[in-house]
Short mmCIF file of C-alpha atoms in Angstrom, two decimals:
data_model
loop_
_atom_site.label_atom_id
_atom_site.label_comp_id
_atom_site.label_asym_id
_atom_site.label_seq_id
_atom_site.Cartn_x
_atom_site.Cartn_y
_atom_site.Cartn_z
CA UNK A 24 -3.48 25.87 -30.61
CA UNK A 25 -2.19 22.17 -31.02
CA UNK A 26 1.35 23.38 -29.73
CA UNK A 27 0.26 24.51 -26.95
CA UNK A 28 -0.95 22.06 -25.91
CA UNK A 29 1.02 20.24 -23.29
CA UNK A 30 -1.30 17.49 -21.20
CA UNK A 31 -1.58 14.59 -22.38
CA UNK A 32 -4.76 12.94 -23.94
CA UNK A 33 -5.46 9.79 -22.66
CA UNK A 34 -8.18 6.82 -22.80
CA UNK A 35 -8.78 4.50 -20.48
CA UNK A 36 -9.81 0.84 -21.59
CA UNK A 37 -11.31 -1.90 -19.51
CA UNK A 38 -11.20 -5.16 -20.35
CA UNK A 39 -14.03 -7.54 -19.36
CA UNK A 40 -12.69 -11.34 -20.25
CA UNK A 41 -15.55 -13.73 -19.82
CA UNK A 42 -13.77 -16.70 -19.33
CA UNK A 43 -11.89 -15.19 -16.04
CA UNK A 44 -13.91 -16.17 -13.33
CA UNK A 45 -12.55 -14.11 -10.99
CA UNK A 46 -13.54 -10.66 -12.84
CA UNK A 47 -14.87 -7.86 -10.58
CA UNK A 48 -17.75 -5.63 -11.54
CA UNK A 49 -16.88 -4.06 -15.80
CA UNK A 50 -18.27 -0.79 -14.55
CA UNK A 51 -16.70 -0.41 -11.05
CA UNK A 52 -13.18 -1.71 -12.55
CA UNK A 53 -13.31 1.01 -15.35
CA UNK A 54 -14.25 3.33 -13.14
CA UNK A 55 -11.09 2.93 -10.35
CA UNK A 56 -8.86 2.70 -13.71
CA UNK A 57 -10.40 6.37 -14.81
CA UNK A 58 -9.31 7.58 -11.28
CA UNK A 59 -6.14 5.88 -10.97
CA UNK A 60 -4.99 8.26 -14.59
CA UNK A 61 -6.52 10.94 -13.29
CA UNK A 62 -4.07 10.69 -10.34
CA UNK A 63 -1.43 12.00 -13.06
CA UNK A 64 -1.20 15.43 -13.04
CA UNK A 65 -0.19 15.64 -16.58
CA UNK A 66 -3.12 13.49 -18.01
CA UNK A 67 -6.43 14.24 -19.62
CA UNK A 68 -8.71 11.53 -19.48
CA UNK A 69 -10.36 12.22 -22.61
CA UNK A 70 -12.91 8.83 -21.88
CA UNK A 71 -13.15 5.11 -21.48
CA UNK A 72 -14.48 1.89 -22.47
CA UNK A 73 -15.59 -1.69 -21.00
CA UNK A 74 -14.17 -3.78 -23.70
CA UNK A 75 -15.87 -7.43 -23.56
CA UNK A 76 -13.76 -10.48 -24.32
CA UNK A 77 -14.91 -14.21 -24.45
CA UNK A 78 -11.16 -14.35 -24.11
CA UNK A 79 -7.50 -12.77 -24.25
CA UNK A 80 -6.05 -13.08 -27.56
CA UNK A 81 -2.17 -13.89 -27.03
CA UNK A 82 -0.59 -11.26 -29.68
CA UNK A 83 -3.30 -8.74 -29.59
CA UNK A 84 -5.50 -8.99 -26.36
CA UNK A 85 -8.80 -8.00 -28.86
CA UNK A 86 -9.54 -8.95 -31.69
CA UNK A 87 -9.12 -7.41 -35.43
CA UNK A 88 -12.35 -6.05 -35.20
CA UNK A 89 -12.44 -4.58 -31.97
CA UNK A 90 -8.82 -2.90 -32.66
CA UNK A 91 -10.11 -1.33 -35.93
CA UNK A 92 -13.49 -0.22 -33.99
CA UNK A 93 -11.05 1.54 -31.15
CA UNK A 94 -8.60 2.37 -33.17
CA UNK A 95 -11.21 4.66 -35.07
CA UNK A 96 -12.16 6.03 -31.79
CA UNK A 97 -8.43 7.50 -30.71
CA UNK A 98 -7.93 8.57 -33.59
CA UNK A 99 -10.97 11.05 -33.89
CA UNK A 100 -10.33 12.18 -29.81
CA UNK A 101 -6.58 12.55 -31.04
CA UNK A 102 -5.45 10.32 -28.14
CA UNK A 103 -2.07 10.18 -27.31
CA UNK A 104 -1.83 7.57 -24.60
CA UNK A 105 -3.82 4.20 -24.00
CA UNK A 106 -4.08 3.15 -20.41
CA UNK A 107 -5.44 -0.75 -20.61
CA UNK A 108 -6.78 -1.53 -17.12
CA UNK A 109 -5.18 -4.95 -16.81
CA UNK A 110 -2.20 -7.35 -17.60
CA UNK A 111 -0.53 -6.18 -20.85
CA UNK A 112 2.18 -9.01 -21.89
CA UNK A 113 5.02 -7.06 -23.79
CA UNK A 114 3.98 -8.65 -27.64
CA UNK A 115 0.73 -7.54 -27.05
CA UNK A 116 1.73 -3.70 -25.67
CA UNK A 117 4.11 -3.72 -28.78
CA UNK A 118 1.54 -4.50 -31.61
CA UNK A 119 -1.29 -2.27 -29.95
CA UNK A 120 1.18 0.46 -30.28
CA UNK A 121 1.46 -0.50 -34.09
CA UNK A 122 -1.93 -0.88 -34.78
CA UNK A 123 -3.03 2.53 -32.95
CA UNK A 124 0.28 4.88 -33.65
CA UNK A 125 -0.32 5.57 -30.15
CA UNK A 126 2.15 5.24 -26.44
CA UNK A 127 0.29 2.35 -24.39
CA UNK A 128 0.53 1.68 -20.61
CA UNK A 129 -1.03 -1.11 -18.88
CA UNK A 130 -1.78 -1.36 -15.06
CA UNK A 131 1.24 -1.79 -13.59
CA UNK A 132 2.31 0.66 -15.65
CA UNK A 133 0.25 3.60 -14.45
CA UNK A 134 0.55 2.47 -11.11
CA UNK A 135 4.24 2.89 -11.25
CA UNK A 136 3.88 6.32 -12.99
CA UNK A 137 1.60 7.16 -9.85
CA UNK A 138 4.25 5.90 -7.21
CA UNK A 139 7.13 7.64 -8.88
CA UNK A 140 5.41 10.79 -9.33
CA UNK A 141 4.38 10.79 -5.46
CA UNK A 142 7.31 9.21 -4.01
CA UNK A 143 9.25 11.83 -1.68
CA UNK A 144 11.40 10.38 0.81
CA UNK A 145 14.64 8.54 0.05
CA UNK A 146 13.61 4.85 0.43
CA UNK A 147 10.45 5.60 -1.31
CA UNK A 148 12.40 6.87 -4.32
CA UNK A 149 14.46 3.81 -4.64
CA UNK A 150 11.61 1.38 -3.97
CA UNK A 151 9.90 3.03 -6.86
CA UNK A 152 13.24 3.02 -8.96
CA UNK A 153 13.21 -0.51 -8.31
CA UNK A 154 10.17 -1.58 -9.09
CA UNK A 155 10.29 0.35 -11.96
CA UNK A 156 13.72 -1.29 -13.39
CA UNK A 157 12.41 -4.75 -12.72
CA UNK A 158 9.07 -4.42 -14.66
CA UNK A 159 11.20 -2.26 -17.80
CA UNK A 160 13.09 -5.59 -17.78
CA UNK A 161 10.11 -8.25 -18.61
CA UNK A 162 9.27 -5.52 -21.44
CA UNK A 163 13.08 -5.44 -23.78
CA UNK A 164 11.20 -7.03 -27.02
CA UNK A 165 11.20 -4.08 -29.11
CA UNK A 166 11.45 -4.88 -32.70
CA UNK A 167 13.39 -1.51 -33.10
CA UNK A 168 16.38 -1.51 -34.81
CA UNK A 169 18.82 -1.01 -32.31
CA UNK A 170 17.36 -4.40 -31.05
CA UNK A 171 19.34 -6.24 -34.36
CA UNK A 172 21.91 -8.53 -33.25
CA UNK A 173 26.05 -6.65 -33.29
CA UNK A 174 29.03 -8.28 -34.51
CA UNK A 175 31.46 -9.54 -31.83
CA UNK A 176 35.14 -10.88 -32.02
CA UNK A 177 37.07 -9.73 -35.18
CA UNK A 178 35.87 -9.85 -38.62
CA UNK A 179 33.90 -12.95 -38.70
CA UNK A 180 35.60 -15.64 -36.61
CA UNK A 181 34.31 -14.18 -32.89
CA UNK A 182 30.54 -14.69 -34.29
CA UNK A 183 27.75 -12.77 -33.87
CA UNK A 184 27.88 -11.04 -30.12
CA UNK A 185 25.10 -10.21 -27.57
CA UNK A 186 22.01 -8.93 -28.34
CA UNK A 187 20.67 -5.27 -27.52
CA UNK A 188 18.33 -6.47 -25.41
CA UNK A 189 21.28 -8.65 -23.04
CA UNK A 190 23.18 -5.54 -23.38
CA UNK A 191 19.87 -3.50 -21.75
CA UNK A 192 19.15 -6.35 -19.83
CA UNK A 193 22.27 -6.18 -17.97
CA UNK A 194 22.79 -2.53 -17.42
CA UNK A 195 18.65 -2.80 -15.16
CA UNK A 196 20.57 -5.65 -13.68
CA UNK A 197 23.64 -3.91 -12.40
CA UNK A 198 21.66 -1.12 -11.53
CA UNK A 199 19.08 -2.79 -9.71
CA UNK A 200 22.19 -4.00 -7.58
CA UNK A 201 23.40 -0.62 -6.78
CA UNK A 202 19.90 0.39 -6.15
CA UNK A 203 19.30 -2.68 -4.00
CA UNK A 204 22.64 -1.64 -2.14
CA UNK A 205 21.68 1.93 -1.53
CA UNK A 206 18.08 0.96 -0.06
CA UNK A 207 19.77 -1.94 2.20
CA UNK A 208 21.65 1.48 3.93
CA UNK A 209 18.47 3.64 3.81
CA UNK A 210 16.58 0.30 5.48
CA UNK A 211 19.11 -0.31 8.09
CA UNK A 212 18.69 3.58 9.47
CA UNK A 213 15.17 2.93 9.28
CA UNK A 214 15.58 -0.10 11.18
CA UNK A 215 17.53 1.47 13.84
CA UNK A 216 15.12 4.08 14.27
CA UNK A 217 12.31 1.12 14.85
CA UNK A 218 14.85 -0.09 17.26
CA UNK A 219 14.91 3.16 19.03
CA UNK A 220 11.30 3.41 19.23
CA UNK A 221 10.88 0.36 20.84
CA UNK A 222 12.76 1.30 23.48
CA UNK A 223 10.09 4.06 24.23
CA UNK A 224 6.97 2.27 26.03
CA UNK A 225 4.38 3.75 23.27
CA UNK A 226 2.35 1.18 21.25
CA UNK A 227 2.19 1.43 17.71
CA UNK A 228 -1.51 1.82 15.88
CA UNK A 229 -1.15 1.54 12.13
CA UNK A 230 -3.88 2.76 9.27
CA UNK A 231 -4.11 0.66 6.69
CA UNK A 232 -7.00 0.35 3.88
CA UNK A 233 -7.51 0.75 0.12
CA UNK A 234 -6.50 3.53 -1.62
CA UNK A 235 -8.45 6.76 -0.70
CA UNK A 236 -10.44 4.79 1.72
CA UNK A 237 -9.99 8.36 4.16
CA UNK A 238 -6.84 6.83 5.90
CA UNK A 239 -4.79 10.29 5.70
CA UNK A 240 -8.18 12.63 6.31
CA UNK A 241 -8.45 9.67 9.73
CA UNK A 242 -4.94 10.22 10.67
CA UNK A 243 -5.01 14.09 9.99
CA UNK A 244 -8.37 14.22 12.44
CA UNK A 245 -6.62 12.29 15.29
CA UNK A 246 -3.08 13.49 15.08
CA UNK A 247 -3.33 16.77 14.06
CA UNK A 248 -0.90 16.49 11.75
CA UNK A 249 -1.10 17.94 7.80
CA UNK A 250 -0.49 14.89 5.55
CA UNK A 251 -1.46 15.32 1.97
CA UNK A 252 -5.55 14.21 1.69
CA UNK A 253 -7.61 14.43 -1.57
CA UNK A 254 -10.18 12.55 -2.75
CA UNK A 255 -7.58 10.57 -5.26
CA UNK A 256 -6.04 7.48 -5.41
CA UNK A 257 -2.56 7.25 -3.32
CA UNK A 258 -2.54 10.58 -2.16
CA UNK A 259 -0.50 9.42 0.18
CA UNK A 260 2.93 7.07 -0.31
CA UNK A 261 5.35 7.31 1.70
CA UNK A 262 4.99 6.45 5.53
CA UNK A 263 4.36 8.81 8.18
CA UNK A 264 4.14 8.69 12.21
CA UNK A 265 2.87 11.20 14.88
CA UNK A 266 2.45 10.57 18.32
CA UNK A 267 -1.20 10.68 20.07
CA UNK A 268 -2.19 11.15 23.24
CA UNK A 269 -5.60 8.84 23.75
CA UNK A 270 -7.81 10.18 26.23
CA UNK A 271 -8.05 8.53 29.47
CA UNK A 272 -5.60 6.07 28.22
CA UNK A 273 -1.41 5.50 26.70
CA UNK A 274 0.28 7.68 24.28
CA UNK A 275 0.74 5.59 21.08
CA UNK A 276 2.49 6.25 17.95
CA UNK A 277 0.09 6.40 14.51
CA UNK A 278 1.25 5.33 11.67
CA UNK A 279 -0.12 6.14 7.89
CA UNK A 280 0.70 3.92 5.36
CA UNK A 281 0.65 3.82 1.43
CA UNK A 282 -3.17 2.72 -0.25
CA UNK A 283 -3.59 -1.00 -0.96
CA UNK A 284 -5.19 -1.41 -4.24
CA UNK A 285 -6.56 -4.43 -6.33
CA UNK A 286 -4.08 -6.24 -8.45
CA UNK A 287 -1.36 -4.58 -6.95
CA UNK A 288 2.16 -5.13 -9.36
CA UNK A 289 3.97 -7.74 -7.94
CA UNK A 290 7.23 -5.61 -8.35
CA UNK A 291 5.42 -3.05 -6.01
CA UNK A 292 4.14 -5.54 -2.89
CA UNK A 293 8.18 -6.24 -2.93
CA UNK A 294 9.53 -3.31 -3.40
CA UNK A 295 7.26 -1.74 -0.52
CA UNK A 296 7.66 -4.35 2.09
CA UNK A 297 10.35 -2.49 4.05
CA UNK A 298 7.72 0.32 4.22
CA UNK A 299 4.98 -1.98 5.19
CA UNK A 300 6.96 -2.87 7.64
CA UNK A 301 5.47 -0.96 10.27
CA UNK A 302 2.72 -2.61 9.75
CA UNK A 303 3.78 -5.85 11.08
CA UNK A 304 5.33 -3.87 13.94
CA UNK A 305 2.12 -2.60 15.10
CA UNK A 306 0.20 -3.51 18.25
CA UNK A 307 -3.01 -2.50 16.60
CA UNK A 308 -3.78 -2.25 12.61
CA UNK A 309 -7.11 0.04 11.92
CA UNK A 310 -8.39 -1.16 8.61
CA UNK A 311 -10.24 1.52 7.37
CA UNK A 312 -13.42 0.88 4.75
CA UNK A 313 -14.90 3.79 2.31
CA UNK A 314 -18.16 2.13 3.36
CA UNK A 315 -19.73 4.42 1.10
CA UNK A 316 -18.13 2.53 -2.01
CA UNK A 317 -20.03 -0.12 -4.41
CA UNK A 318 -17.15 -1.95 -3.97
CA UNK A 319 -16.49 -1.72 -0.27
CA UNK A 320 -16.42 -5.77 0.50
CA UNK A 321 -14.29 -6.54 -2.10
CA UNK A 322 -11.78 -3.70 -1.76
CA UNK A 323 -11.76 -5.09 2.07
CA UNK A 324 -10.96 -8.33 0.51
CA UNK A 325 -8.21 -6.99 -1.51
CA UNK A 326 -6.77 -5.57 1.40
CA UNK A 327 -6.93 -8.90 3.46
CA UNK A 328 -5.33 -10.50 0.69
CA UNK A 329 -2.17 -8.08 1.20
CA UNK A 330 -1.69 -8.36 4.75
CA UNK A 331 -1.76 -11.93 5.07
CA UNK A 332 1.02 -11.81 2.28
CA UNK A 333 2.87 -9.90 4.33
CA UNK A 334 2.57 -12.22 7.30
CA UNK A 335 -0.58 -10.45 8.98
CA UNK A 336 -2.40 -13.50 10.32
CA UNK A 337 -5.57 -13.42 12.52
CA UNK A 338 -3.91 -13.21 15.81
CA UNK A 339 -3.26 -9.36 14.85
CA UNK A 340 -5.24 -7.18 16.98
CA UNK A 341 -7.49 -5.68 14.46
CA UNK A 342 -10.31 -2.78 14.52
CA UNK A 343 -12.41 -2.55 10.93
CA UNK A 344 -13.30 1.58 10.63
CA UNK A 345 -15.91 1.76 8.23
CA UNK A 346 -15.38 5.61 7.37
CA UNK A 347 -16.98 8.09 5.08
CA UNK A 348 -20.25 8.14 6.86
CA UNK A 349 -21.56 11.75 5.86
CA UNK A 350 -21.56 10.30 2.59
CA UNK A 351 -24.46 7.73 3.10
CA UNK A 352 -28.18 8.17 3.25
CA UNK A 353 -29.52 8.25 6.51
CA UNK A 354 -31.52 5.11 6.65
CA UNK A 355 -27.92 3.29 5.67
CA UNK A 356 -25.61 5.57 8.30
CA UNK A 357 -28.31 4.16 11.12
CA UNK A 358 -28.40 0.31 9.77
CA UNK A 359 -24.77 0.79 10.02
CA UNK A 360 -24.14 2.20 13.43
CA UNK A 361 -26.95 -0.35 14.55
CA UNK A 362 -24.42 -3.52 13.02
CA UNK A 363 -21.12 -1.72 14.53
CA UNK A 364 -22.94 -1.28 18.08
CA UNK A 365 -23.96 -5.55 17.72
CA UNK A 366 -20.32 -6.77 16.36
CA UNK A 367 -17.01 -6.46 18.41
CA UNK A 368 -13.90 -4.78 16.65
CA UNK A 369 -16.08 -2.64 14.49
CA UNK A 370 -16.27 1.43 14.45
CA UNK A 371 -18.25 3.15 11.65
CA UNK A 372 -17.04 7.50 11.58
CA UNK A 373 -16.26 10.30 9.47
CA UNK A 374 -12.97 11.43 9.43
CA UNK A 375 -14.39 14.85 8.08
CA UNK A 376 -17.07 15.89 10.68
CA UNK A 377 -15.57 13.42 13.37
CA UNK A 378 -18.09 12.19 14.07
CA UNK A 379 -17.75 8.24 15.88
CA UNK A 380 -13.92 8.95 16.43
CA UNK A 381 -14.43 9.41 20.67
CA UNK A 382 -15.89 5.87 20.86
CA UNK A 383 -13.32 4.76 18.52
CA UNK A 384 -10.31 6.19 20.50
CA UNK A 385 -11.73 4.73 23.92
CA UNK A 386 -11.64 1.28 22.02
CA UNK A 387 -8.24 1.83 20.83
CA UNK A 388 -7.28 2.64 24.77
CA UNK A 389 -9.11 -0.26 26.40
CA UNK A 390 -7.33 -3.29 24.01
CA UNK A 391 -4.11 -1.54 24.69
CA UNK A 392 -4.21 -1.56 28.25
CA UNK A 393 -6.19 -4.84 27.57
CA UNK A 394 -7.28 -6.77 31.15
CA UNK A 395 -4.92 -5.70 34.03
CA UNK A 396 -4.61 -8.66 36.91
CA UNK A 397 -2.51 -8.54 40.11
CA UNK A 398 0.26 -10.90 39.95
CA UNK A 399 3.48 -11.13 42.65
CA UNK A 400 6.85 -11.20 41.67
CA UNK A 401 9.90 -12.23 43.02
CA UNK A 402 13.45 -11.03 41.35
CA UNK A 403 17.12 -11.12 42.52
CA UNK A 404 19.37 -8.39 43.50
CA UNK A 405 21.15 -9.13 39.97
CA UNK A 406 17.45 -8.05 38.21
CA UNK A 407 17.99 -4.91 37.99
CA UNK A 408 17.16 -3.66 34.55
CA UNK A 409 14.23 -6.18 35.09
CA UNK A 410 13.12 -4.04 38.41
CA UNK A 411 14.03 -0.70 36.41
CA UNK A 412 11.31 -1.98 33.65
CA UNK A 413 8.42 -2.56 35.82
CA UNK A 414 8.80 0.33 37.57
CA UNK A 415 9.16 2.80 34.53
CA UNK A 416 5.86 0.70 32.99
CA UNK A 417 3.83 1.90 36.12
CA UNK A 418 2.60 -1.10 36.91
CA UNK A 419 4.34 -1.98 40.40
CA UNK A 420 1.78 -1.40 43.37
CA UNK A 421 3.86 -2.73 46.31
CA UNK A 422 7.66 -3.74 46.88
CA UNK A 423 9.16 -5.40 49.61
CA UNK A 424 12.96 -6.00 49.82
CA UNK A 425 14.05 -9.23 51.36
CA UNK A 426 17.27 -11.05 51.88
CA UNK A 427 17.20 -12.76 48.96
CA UNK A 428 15.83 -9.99 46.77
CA UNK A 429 12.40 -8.22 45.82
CA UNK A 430 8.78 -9.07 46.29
CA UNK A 431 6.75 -7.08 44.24
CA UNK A 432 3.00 -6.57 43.57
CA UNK A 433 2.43 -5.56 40.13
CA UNK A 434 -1.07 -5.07 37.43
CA UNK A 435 -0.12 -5.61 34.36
CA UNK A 436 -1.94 -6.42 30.62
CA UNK A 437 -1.16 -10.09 29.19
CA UNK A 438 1.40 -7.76 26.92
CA UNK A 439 2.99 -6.24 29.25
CA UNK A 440 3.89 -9.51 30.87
CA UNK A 441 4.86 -10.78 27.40
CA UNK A 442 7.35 -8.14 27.09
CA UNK A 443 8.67 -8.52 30.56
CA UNK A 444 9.35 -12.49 29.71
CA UNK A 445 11.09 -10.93 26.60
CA UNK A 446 13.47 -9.15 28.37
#
């Protein structure tokens, strides 16, 4: 019965602008905005459409036509909610609504519905809250009622006073300040626990990769830990770290961090750089490919795109896993393995049967302890912490003590010297 009925129906619309150049594949696009709604628990994705455009109209996005010819379609699959894959300006979202009687959402939208319904830890939460706050704010031109302009002063000599919308305007202001307030506390402990783990010798390996590239399933395999992984876009949001044991080689701390995605809301890529964070803290970043994915080289792209704009730049240490190989043919899995056997920095596994992880690991081991060479240092009495260092590192061979201090004979890694100049 139509009461009981509590999920909502939703349709998923794509659309295909010919004059943007930079459009990726109609098909492939609709197809990552079906998954990204079906990410919502609470949604039925009743179906969807590749909606071609010569170009964007500025009040409508499609033209009178088109909204008639889709308008006909919600109406007989009784759709409730419109999910437009793509930049919805807020006169556009407003008159769709009209025009279909329906609720509309537009990419950054749903994405934000998708973070704030996964979001668990405390930063996360008020990342989300901000982001959220500062994208509600671009959209306060409602022609509702409420919206009309109220009196001000007394009788009519004050004038007319401020709008609804400054009056909403200000209150997402002055709470995106106490928001911003609570997550500059929630950053400093996180910073201080950074802090603390720097002071233990373990290098830090971060995951990162488009959404459900296999990241979590990866880090699951090699920590053993149990982080949420399902074959849906950001499974996985907030940040988490175990420590691994590499065989024949250092313990290192893993990191798993949130999905990148393709057009990613610009409120988001802010609000989420304290959690990236630990990306640019890392010693190695795995970049992990679905290499079973149609789109594979431009999600990789997409992904690129993110991590230089958070200051990743080619110096990084960087391995590319290309993962989800049970899922390819067999002639592809060998072509492949063949290409990751003739190019450096390049691992192809499955995180679900394991299989290419060992050789991936040993990799992982070798760059971190990186070329060793014998070197001989000479410190002062007054070196002491500098002394204590070298010796907790495991890297002196020999000491002598002379009048003037200590001779030592240590093999070290270029980054272990680094960090010994840093001291």
């Amino acid at each position: 019965m139509e009461h009981e009925r509590t999920r909502t129906r939703a349709w998923v619309l794509h659309p295909e602008i010919k004059s943007d150049r930079a459009r990726r594949n109609p098909q492939a696009a609709c197809q990552e905005g079906v998954a990204l709604a079906s990410a919502l628990p609470d949604l039925d994705v009743i179906g969807s459409n590749v909606v071609r455009l010569p170009k964007a109209h500025a009040g409508m996005l499609f033209g009178s036509g088109k909204i008639e010819e889709l308008a006909a379609i919600l109406k007989e699959n009784e759709i409730d909610l419109v999910l437009i894959d793509g930049p919805v300006s807020p006169v556009q979202q407003r008159n769709l609504e009209k025009a279909w009687k329906v609720k509309l959402l537009d990419r950054t939208g749903l994405i934000l519905e998708i973070f704030s319904d996964r979001a668990r830890t405390r930063e996360g939460v008020l990342q989300v809250e901000m982001a959220a706050l500062s994208y509600q704010r671009t959209r306060l031109v409602r022609a509702w009622t409420h919206l009309e302009r109220q009196r001000g002063g007394l009788g009519f000599v004050g004038g007319p006073g401020e709008t609804q919308i400054e009056a909403d305007r200000r209150a997402i202001d002055d709470q995106l300040v106490r928001l911003r307030r609570q997550l500059e506390k929630v950053v400093k402990t996180r910073t201080l626990h950074r802090a603390a783990r720097a002071k233990v010798p373990y290098p830090i390996v971060a995951l990162v990769g488009y959404t459900n590239a296999g990241k979590s399933t990866l880090f699951n395999r090699l920590t053993g830990a149990d982080v949420m992984a399902k074959d849906m876009l950001f499974a996985t949001l907030d940040p988490t770290m175990r420590r691994v044991v590499l065989p024949d080689g250092p313990e290192i701390i893993m990191s798993d961090t949130v999905g990148f995605i393709s057009e990613l809301p610009t409120e988001l890529v802010a609000a989420f750089r304290a959690t990236l964070e630990e990306v640019l803290a890392a010693d190695i970043i795995l970049h992990v490919r679905d290499i079973s994915h149609d789109e594979s080289e431009n999600q990789a792209k997409d992904v690129e795109t993110i991590l230089a704009s958070l200051g990743v730049d080619d110096s990084r240490l960087q391995i590319e896993v290309w993962n989800k190989l049970d899922l390819l043919s067999p002639n592809d899995a060998d072509a492949c393995k063949l290409r990751a056997e003739r190019q450096d920095d390049l691992h192809v596994v499955s995180a679900l049967t394991g299989d290419g992880l060992a050789s991936l690991l040993d990799d992982i081991a070798t760059k971190l302890q990186g070329v060793r060479r014998h070197e001989e240092l000479t410190l002062e009495f007054s070196q002491g912490r500098e002394r204590a260092w070298l010796f907790k590192e495991d890297i002196v061979k020999s000491e002598e003590q002379t009048e003037d201090g200590f001779v030592l004979q240590v093999v070290w890694s270029e980054r272990q010297k680094a960090k010994f100049a840093a001291l």
